[in-house]
C-alpha atoms as a printed R data frame, in Angstrom:
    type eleno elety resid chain resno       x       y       z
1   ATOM     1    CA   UNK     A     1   4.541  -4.907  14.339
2   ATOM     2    CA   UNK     A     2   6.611  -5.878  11.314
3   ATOM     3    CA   UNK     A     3   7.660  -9.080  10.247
4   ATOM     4    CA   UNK     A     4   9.218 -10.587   6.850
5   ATOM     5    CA   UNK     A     5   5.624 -11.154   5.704
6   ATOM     6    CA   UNK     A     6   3.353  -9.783   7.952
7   ATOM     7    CA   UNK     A     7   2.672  -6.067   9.483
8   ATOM     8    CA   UNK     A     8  -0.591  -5.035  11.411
9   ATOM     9    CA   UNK     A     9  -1.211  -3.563  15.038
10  ATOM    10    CA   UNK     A    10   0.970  -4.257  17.862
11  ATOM    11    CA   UNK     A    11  -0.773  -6.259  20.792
12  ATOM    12    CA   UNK     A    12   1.464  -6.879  23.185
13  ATOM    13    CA   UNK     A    13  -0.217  -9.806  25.565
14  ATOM    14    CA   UNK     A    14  -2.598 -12.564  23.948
15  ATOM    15    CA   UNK     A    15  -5.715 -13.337  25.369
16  ATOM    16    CA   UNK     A    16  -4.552 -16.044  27.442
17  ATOM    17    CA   UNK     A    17  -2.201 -13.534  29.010
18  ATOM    18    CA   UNK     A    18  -5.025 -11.598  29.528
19  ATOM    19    CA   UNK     A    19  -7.097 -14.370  31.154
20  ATOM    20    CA   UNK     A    20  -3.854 -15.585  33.174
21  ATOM    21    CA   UNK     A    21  -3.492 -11.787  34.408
22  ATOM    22    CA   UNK     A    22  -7.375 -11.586  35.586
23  ATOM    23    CA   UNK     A    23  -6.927 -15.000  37.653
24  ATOM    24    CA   UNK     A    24  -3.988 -13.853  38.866
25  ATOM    25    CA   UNK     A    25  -5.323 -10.314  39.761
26  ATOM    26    CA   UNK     A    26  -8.843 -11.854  40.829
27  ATOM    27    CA   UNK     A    27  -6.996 -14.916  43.449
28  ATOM    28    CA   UNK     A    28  -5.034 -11.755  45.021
29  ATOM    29    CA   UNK     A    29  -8.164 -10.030  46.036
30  ATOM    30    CA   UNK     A    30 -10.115 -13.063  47.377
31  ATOM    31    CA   UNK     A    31  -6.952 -13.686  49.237
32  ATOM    32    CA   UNK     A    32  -6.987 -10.006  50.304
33  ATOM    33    CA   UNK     A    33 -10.147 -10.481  51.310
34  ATOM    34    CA   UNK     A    34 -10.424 -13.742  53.011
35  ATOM    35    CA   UNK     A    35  -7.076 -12.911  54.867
36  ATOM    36    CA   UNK     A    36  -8.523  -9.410  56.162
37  ATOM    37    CA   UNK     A    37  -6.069  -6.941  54.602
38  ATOM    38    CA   UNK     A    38  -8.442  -5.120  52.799
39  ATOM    39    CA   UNK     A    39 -12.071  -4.995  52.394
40  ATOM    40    CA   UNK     A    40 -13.723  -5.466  48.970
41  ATOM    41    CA   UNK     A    41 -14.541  -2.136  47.724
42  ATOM    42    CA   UNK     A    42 -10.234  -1.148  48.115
43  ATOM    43    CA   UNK     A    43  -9.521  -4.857  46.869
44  ATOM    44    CA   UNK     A    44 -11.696  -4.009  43.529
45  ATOM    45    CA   UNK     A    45 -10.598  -0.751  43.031
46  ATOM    46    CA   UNK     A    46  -6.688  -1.768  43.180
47  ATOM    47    CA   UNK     A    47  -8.188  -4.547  40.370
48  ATOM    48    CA   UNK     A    48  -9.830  -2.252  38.478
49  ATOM    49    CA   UNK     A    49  -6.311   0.341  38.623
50  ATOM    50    CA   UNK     A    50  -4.122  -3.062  37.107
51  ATOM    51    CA   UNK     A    51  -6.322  -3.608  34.527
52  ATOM    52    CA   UNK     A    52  -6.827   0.351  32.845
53  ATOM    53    CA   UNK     A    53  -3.223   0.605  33.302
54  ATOM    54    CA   UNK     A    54  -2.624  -3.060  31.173
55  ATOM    55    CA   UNK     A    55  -4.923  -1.555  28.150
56  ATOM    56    CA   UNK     A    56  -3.211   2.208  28.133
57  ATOM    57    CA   UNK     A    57   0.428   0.783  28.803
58  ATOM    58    CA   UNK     A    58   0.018  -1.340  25.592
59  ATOM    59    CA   UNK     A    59  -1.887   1.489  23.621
60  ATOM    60    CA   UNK     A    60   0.874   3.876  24.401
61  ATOM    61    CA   UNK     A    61   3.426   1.190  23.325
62  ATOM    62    CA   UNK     A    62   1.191   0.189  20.280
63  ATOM    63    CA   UNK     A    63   1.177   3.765  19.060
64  ATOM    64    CA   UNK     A    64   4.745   5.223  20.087
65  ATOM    65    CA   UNK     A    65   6.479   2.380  18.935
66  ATOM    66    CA   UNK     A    66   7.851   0.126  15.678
67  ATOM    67    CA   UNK     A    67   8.153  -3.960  16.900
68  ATOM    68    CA   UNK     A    68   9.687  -5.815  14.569
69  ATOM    69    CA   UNK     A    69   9.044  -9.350  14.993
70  ATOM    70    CA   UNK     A    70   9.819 -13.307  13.797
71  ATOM    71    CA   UNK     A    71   6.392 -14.772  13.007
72  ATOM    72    CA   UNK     A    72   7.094 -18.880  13.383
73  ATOM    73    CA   UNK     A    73   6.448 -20.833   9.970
74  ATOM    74    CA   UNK     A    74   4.782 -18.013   8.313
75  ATOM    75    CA   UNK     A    75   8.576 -16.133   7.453
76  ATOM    76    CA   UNK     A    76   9.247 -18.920   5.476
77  ATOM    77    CA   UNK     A    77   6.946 -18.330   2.969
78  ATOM    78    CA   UNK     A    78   8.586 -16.863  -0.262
79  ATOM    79    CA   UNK     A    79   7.003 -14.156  -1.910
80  ATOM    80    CA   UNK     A    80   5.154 -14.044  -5.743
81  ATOM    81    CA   UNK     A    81   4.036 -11.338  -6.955
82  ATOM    82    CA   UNK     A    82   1.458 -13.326  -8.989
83  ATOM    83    CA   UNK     A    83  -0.395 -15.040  -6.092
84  ATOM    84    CA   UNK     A    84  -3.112 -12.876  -4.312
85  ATOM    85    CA   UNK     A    85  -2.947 -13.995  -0.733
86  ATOM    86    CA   UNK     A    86  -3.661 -12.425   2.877
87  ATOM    87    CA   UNK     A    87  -1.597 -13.832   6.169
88  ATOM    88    CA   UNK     A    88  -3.161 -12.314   9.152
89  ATOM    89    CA   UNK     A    89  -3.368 -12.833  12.683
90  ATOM    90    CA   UNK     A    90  -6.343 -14.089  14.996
91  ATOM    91    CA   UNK     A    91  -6.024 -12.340  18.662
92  ATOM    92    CA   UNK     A    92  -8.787 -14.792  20.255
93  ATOM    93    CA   UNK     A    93  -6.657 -17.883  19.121
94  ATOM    94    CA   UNK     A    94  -3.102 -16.394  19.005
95  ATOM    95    CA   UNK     A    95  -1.656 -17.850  15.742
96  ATOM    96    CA   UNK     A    96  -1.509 -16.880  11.942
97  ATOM    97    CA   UNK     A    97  -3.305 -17.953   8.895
98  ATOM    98    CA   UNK     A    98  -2.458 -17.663   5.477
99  ATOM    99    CA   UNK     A    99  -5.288 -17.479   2.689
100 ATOM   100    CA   UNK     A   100  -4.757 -17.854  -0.675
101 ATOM   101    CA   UNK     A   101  -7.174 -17.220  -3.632
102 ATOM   102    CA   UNK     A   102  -6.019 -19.956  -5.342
103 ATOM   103    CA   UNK     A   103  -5.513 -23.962  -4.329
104 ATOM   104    CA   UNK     A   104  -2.657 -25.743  -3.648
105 ATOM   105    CA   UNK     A   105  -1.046 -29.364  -4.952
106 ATOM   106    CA   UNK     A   106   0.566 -31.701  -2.306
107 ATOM   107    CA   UNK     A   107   4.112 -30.698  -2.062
108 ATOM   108    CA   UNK     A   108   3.769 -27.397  -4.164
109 ATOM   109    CA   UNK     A   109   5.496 -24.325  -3.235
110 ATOM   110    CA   UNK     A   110   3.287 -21.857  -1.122
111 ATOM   111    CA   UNK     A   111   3.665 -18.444  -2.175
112 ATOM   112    CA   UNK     A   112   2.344 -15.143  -0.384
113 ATOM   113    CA   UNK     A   113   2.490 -11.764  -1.735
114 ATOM   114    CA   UNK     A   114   4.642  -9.048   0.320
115 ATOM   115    CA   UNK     A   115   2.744  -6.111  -1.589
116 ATOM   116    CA   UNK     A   116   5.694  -4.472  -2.291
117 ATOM   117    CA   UNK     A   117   7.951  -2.751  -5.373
118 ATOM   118    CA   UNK     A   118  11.133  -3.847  -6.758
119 ATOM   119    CA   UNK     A   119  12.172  -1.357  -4.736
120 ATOM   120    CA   UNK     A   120  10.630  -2.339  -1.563
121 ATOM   121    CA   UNK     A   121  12.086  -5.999  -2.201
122 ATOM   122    CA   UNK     A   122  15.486  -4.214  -2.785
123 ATOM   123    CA   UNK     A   123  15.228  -2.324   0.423
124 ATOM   124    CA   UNK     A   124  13.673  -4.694   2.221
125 ATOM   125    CA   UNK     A   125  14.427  -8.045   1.514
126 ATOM   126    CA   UNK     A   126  17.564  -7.616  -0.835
127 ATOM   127    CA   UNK     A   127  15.477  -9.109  -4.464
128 ATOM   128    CA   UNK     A   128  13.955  -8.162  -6.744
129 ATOM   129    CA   UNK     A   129  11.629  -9.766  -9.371
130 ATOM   130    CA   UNK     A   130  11.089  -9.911 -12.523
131 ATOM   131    CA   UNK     A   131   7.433  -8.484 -13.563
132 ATOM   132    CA   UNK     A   132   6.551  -6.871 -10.562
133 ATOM   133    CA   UNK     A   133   3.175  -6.212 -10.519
134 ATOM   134    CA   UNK     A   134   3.692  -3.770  -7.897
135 ATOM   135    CA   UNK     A   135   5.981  -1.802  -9.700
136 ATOM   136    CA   UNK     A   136   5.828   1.693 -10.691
137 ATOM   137    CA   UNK     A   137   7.763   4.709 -12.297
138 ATOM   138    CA   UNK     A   138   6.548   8.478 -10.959
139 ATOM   139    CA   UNK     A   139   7.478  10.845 -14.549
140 ATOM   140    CA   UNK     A   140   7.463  14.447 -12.729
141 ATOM   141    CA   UNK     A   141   8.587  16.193 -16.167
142 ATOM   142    CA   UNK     A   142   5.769  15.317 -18.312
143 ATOM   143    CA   UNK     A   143   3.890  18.793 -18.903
144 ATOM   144    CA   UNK     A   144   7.882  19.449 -20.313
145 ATOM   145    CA   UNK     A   145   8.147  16.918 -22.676
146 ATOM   146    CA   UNK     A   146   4.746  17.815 -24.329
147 ATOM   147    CA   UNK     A   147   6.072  21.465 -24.469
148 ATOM   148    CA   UNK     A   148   8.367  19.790 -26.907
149 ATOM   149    CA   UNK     A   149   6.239  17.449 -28.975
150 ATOM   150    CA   UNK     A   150   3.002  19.414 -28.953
151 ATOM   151    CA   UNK     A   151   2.754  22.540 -26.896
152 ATOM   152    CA   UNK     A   152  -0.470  23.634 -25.182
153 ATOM   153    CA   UNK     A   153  -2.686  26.022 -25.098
154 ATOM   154    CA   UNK     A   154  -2.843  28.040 -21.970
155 ATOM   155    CA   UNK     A   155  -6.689  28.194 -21.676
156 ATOM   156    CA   UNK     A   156  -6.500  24.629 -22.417
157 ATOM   157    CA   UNK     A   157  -4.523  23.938 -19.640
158 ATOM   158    CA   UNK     A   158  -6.937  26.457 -17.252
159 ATOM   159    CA   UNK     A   159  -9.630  24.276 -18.527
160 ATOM   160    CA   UNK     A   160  -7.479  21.261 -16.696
161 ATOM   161    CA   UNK     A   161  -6.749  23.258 -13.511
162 ATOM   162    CA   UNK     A   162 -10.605  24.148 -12.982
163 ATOM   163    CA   UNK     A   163 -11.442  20.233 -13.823
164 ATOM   164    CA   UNK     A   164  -9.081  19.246 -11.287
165 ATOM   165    CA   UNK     A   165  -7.242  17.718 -14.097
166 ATOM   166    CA   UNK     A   166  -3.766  19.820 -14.670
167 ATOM   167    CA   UNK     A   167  -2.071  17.335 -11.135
168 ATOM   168    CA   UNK     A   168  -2.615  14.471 -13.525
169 ATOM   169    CA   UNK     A   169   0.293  15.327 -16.361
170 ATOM   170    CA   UNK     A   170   2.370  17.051 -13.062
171 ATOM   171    CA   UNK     A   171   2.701  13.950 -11.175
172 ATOM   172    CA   UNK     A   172   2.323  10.757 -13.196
173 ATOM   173    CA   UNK     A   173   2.697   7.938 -11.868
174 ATOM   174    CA   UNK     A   174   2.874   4.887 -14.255
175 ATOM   175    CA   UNK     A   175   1.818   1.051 -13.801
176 ATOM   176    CA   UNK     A   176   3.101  -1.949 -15.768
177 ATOM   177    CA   UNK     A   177  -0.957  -1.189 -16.930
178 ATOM   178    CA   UNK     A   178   0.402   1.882 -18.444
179 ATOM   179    CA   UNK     A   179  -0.685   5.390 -17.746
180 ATOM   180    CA   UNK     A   180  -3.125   6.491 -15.564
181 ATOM   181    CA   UNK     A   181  -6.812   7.405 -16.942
182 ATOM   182    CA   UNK     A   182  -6.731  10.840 -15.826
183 ATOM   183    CA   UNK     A   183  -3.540  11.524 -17.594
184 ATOM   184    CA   UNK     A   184  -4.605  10.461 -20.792
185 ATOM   185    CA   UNK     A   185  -8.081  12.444 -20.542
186 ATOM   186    CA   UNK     A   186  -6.073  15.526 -19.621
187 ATOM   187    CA   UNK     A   187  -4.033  14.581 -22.753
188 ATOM   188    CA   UNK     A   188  -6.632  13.987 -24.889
189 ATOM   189    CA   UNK     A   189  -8.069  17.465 -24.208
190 ATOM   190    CA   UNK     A   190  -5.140  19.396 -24.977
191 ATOM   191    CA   UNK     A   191  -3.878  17.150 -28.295
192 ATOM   192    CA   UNK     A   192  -8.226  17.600 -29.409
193 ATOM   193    CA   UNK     A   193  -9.082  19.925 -32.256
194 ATOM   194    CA   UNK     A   194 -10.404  23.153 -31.245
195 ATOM   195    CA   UNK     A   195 -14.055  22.111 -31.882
196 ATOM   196    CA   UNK     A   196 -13.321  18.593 -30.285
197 ATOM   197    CA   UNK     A   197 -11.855  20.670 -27.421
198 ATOM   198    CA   UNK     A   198 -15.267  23.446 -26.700
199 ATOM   199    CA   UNK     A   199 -16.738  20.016 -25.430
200 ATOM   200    CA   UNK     A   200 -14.530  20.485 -22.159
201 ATOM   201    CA   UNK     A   201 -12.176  18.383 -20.400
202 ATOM   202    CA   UNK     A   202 -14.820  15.786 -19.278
203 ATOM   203    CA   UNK     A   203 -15.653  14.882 -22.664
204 ATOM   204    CA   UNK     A   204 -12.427  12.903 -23.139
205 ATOM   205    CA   UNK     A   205 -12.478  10.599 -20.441
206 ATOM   206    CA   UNK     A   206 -12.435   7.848 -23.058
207 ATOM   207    CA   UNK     A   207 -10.903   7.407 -26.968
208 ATOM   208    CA   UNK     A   208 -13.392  10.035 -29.203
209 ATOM   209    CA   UNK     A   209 -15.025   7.483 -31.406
210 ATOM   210    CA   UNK     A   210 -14.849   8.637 -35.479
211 ATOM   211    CA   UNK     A   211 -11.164  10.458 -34.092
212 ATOM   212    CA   UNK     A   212  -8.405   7.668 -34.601
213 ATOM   213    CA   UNK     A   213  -5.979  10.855 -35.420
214 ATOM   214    CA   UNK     A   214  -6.569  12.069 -31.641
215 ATOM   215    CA   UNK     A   215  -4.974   8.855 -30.347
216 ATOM   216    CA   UNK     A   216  -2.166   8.367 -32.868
217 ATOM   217    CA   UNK     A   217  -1.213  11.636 -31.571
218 ATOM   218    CA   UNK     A   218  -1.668  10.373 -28.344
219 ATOM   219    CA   UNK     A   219   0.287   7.463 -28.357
220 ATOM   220    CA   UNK     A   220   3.311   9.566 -30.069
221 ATOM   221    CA   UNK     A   221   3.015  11.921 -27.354
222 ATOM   222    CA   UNK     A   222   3.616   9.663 -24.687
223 ATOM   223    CA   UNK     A   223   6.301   7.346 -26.521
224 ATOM   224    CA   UNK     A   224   7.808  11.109 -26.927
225 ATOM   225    CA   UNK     A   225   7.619  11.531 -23.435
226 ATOM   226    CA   UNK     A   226   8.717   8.112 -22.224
227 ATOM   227    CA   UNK     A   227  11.946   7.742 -24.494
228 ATOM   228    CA   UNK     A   228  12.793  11.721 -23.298
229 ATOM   229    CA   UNK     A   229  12.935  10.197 -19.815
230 ATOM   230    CA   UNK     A   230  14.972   7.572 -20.495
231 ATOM   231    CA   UNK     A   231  17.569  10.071 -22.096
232 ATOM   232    CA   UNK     A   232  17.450  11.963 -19.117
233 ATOM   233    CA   UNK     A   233  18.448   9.611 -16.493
234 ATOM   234    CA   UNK     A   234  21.434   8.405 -18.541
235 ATOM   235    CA   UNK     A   235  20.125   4.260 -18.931
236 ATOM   236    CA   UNK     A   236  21.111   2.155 -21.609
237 ATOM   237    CA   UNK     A   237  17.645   1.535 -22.795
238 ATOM   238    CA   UNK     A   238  16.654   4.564 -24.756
């Protein structure tokens, strides 16, 4: 089930609908009983019967189907980014509960986090913000653009396959953090001296201390890459 700010597994009756079903079920067969239109062992097994087929009807439903929902007061709540918050629901009580990391002033703004991209917020809600947290750019055409600024070697980049390494600089995808750490090891590897590099890919997982060159290079590489981008999709900001 889906809501502005909350998703998690559809139930589709609350306990007390649960309870109000078994008192309901349980008065039939006691009047069943005491009225002589069945005995017990027929009046159980027709309670037993509406019960397993409660549970698998709302399985079936909770697995073959999207519910989109209004959760009272908790839809209200605006969404930051910045905030690290959780709204979840309690089954044995029925209701939500927000919980936030942080506390709260008397009359301040509540704020919960709706985990999602600028793009999700687009999509979703019709925002965005401004220093998404959540935000990220997937480069699919970096292995090209250091072709251009420093090509590699091929056995250097059979090195990467073996290590598990070459999928890194295929399929980048980039936080407001900056690059991931297994992209800039694989980089680092190939942009390494030959005598740096006979160490092996796993040698680079961090800067090489007494090597400031290797990360100037590095850090041109990458600005290389990032401003080719740009060009490529046609923005204003390259």
């Amino acid at each position: 089930v889906r809501s502005r700010t909350f998703s998690g597994p559809y139930v589709g009756s609350t306990l007390k609908d649960r309870i109000r079903l078994a008192g309901l079920v349980g008065g039939l067969v006691l009047l069943n009983i005491s009225l002589g239109l069945a005995d017990l062992e027929k009046s159980l097994g027709a309670a037993v019967a509406v019960f397993i087929f409660n549970i698998l009807y709302e399985i079936i439903l909770s697995q073959s189907a999207k519910q989109y929902a209004m959760c009272p007061l908790v839809d209200f709540i605006n969404h930051s980014s910045s905030v690290e918050s959780e709204v979840s629901y309690d089954y044995f009580t029925d209701r939500y509960s927000v919980t936030s990391t942080r506390a709260y002033r008397s009359g301040e703004q509540v704020f919960v986090n709706y985990g999602q991209s600028n793009d999700g917020l687009m999509q979703y809600y019709g925002f965005s913000e401004v220093d998404n947290s959540k935000d990220v750019y997937v480069m699919t055409n970096l292995l090209k653009w250091l072709d251009q600024a420093a090509p590699p070697e091929q056995k250097r980049l059979d090195a990467l396959n073996s290590a598990g390494l070459l999928n890194a600089l295929q399929l980048v995808t980039i936080a407001r953090t900056g690059f991931p750490s297994e992209t800039l090891q694989a980089l680092r590897y190939l942009l390494a001296s030959s005598e740096a590099a006979a160490k092996g890919p796993s040698a680079f997982i961090n800067p090489q201390e007494g090597d400031s060159g290797l990360e100037e290079r590095l850090a041109a590489v990458l600005v290389h890459a990032v401003e080719s981008e740009l060009r490529v999709l046609g923005t204003s900001m390259a």
